[in-house]
CSV table of C-alpha atoms and ligand atoms in Angstrom, one decimal:
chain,number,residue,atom,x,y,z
A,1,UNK,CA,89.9,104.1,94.4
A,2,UNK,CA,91.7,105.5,91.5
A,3,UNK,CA,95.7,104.1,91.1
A,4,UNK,CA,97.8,106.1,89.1
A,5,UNK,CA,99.3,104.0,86.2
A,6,UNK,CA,103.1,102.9,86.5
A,7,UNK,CA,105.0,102.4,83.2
A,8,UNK,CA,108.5,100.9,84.2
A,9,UNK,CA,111.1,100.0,82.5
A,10,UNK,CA,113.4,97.2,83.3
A,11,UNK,CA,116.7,98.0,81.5
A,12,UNK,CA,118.6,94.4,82.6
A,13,UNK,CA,122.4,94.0,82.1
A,14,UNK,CA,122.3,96.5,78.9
A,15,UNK,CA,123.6,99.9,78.2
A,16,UNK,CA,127.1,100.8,79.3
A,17,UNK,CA,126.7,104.2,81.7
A,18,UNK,CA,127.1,107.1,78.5
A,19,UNK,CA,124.3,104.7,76.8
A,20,UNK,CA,121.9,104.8,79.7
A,21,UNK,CA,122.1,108.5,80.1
A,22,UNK,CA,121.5,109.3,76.4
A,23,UNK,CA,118.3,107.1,76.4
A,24,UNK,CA,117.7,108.7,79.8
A,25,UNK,CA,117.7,112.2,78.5
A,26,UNK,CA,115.7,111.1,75.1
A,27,UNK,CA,113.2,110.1,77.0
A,28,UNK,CA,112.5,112.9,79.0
A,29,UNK,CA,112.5,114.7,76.7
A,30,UNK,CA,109.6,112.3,75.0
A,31,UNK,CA,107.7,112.7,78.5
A,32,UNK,CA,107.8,116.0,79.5
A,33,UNK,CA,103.6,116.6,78.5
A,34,UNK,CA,102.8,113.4,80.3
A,35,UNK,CA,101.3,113.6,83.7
A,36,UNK,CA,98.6,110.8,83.9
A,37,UNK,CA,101.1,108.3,84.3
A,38,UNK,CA,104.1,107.4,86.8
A,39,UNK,CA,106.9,106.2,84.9
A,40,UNK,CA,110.3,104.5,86.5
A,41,UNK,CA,113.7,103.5,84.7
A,42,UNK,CA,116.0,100.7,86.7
A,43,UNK,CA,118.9,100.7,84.5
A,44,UNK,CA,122.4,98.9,85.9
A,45,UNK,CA,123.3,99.5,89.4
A,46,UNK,CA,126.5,101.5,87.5
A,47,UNK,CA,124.2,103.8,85.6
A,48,UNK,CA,121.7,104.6,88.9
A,49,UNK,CA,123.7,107.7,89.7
A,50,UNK,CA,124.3,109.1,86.5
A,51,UNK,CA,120.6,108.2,85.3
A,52,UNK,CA,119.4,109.7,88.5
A,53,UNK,CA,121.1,113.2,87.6
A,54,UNK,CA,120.5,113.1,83.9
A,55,UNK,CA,116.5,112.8,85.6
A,56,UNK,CA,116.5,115.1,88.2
A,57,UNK,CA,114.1,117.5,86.8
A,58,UNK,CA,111.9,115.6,84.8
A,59,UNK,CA,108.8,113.4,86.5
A,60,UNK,CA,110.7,110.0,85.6
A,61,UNK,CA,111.4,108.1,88.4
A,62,UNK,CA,114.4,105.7,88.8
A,63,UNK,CA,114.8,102.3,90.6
A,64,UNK,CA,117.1,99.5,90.7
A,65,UNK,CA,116.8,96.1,89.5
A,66,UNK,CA,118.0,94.6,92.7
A,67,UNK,CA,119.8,94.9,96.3
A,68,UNK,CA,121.4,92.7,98.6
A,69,UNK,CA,119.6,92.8,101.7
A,70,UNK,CA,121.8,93.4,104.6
A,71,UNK,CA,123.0,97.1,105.1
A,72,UNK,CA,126.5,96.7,104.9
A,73,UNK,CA,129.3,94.4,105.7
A,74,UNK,CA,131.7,91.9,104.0
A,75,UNK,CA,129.6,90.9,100.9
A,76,UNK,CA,131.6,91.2,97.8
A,77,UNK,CA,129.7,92.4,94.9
A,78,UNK,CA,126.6,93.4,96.7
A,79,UNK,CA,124.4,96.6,96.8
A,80,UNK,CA,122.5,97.5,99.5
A,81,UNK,CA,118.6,99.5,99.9
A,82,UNK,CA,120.7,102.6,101.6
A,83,UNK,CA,123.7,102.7,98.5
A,84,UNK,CA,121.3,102.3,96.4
A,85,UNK,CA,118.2,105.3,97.6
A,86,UNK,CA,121.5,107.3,97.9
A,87,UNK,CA,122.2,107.2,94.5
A,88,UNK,CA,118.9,108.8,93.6
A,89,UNK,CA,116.4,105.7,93.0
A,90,UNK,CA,113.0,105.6,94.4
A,91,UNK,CA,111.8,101.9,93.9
A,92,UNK,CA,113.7,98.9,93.8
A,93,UNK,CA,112.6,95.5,91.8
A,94,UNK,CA,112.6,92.3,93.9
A,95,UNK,CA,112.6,88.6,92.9
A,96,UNK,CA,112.2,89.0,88.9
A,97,UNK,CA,112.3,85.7,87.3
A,98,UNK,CA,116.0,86.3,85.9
A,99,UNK,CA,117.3,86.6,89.5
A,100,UNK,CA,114.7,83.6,90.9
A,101,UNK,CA,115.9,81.3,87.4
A,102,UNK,CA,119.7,81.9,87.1
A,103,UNK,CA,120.8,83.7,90.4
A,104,UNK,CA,119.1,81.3,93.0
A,105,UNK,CA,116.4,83.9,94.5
A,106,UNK,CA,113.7,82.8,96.6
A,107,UNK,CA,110.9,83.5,98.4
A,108,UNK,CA,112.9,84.1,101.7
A,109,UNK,CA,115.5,86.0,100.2
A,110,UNK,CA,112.5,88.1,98.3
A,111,UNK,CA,111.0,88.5,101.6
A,112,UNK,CA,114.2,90.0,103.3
A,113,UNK,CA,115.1,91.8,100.4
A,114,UNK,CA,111.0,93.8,100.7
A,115,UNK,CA,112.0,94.3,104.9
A,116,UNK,CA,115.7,96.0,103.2
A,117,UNK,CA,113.3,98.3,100.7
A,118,UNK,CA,110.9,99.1,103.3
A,119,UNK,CA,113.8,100.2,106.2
A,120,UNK,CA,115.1,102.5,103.6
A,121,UNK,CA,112.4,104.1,102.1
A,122,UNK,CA,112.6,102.5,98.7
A,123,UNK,CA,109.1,100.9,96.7
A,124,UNK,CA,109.7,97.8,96.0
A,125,UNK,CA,108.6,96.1,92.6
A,126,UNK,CA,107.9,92.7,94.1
A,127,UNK,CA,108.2,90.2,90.6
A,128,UNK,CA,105.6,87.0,90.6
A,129,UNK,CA,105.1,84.8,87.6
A,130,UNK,CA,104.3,81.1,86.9
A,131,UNK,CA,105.8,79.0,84.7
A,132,UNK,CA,104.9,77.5,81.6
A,133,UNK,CA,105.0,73.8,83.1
A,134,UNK,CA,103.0,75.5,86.2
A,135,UNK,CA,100.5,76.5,84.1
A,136,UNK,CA,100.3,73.3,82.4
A,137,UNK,CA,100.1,72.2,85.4
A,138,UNK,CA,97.3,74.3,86.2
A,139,UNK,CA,99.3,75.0,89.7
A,140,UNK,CA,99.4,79.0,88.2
A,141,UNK,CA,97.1,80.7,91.6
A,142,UNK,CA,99.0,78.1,94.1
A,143,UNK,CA,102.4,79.5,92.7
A,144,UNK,CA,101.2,82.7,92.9
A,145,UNK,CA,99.8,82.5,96.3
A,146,UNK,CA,102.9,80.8,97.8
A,147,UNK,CA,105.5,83.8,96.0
A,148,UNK,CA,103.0,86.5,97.6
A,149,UNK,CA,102.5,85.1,100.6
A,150,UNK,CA,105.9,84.1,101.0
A,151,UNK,CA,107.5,87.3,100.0
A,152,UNK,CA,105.6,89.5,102.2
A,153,UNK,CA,105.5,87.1,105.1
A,154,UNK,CA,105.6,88.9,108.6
A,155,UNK,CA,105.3,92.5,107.0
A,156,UNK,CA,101.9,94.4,107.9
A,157,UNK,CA,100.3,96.7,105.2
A,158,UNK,CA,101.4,100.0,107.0
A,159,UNK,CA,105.2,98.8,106.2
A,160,UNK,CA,104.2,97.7,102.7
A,161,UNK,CA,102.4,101.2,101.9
A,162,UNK,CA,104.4,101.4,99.1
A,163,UNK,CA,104.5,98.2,97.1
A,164,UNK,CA,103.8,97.8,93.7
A,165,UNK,CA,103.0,94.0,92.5
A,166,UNK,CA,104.2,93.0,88.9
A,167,UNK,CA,102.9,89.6,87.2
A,168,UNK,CA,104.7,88.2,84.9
A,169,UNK,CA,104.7,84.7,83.7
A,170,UNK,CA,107.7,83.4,83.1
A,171,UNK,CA,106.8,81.9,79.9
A,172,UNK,CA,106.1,85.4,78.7
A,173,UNK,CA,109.5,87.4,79.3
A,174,UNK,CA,111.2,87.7,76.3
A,175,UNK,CA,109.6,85.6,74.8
A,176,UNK,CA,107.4,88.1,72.4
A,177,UNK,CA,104.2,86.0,73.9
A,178,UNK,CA,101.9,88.1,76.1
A,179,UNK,CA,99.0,86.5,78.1
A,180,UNK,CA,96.0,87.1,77.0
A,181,UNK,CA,93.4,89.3,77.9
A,182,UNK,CA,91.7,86.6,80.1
A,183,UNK,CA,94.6,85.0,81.6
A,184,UNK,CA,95.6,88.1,82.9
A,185,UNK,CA,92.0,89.1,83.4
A,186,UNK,CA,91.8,86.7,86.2
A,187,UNK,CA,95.4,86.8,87.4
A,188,UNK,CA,95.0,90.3,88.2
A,189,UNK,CA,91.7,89.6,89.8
A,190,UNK,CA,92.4,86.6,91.8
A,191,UNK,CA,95.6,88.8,93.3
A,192,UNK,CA,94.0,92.0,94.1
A,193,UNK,CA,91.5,89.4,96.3
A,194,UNK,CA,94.8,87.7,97.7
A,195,UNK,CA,95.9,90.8,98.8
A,196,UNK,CA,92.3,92.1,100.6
A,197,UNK,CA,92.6,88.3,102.2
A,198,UNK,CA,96.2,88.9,103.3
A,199,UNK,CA,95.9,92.5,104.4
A,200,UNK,CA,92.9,94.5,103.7
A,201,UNK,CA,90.5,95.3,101.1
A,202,UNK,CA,92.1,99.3,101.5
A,203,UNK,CA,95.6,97.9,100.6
A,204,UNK,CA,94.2,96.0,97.7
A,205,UNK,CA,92.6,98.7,96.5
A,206,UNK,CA,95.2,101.4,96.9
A,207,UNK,CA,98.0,98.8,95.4
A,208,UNK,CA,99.1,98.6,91.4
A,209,UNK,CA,99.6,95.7,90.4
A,210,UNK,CA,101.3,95.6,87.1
A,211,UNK,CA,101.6,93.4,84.2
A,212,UNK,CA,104.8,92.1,82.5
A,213,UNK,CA,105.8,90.3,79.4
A,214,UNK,CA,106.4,91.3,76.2
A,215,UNK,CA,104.0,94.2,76.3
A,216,UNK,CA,105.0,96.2,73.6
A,217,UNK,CA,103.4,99.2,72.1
A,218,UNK,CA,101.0,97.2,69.6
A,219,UNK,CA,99.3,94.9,73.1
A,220,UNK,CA,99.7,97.7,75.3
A,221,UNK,CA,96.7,99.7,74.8
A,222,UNK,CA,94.6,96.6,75.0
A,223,UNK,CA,96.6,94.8,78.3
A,224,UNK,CA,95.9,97.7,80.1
A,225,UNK,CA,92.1,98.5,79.5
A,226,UNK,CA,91.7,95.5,81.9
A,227,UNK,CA,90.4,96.4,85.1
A,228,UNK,CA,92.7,95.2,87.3
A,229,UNK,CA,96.1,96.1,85.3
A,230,UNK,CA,97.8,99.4,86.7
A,231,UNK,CA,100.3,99.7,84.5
A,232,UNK,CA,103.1,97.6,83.3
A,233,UNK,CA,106.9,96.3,83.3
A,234,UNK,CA,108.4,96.4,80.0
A,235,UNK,CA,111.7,94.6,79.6
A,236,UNK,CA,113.0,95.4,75.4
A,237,UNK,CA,110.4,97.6,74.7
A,238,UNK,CA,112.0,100.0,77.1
A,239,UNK,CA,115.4,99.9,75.6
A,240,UNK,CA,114.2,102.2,73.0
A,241,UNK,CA,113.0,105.8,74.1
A,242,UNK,CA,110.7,105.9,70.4
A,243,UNK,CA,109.8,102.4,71.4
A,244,UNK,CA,109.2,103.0,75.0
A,245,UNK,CA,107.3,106.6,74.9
A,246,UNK,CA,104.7,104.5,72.9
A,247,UNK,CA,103.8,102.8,75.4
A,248,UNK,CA,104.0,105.4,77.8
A,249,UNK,CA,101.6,107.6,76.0
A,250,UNK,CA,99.8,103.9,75.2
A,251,UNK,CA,96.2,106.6,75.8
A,252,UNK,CA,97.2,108.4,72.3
A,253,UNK,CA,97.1,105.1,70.6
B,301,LIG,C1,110.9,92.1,82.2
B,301,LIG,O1,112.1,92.0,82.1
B,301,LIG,O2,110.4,92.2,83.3
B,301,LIG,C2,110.1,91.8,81.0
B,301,LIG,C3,108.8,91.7,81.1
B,301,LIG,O3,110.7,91.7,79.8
B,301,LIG,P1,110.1,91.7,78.3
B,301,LIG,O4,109.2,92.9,78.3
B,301,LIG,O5,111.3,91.8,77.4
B,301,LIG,O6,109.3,90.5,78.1
């Protein structure tokens, strides 16, 4: 089966609302001849709205870099799936390593944070990633396992129709060190076969699973000739729409 790259860009606690529409509109103006590739924004949950207008008519898709995962109620500071599908975003990223590292996320709050996504319509990004003492550790595929496993845990593969699967090693986000080809080689591998053993080998197959850290447009061309990479998460790179339409466009390379 063919899978439509996904280019997304993961905007984290930068640009105030004006900045985020400015890069917004710069890039689509950058992307309006692509078409063999999806490509998603999550800037702030302030900016979704505005980025979502500013995008309305051009093929870039928006999405949040979070929710909370009840649907409303006394939680102060939260977002929920339905605020957050309302204010025009289409997928949602769950459990990235920031959240998991400094705001306590885990597998269970991952996992009811996917159910929230799924109820509302939204495509989760579900984040996975070892770190670097993990891998020294060589306990990289048991992580993995347990964050998949764990995060989708009770969810068949007609409600996950929509997810897309991002690895990123931790060691690798911000870091400006990328995996190489044959670590993520066989990441990528060993979870498209977790995902045919967990569900089935048509939701492996129709599922992206996406690479992140530090991809930036000099690795980009070469990270996703790999078989199994559909596309990737870009943290800094995407701050920049010159930057960012690079790797995009990584084909013209
Ligand atoms: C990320 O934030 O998901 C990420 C991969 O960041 P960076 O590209 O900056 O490593």
């Amino acid at each position: 089966m063919s899978r439509t790259p996904l280019i997304a860009g993961n905007w984290k606690m930068y640009k105030t609302g004006p900045e985020a529409v400015e890069t917004a509109m710069e890039l689509a103006k950058l992307c309006s001849d692509v078409t063999d590739v999806d490509v998603m924004i999550a800037p702030t949950y302030l900016s979704l709205p505005l980025v979502s207008t500013t995008l309305r008519d051009s093929r870039i898709k928006v999405g949040s870099q979070n929710l909370y995962f009840e649907n409303q109620g006394a939680f102060t500071g939260e977002v929920s799936a339905e605020m957050i599908k309302a204010a025009g975003a289409e997928y949602v990223i769950i459990g990235h390593s920031e959240r998991r590292q400094y705001f306590g996320e885990t597998d269970l709050s991952v996992n009811k944070k996917i159910r929230a996504a799924m109820g509302s319509g939204l495509k989760p990004v579900l984040c996975i990633g070892e770190t670097e003492t993990d891998r020294d550790e060589e306990k990289t595929f048991s992580i993995l396992d347990k964050q998949v496993s764990n995060g989708l845990k009770g969810l068949s593969f007609d409600e996950l129709g929509n997810l897309v699967l991002a690895y990123e090693p931790v060691w690798a986000i911000g870091t400006g060190k990328t995996a190489s080809v044959d670590q993520v080689d066989e990441v990528h591998q060993y979870l498209r076969s977790l995902l045919e053993k967990l569900f089935s080998n048509d939701f492996s197959d129709k599922t992206r699973i996406l690479y992140g850290g530090s991809v930036n447009p000099d690795n980009v061309k070469e990270l996703m000739g790999i078989k199994d990479v559909d596309g990737a998460l870009v943290g800094g790179a995407s701050l920049d729409a010159d930057t960012f339409i690079n790797i995009i466009k990584y084909r013209d390379l």
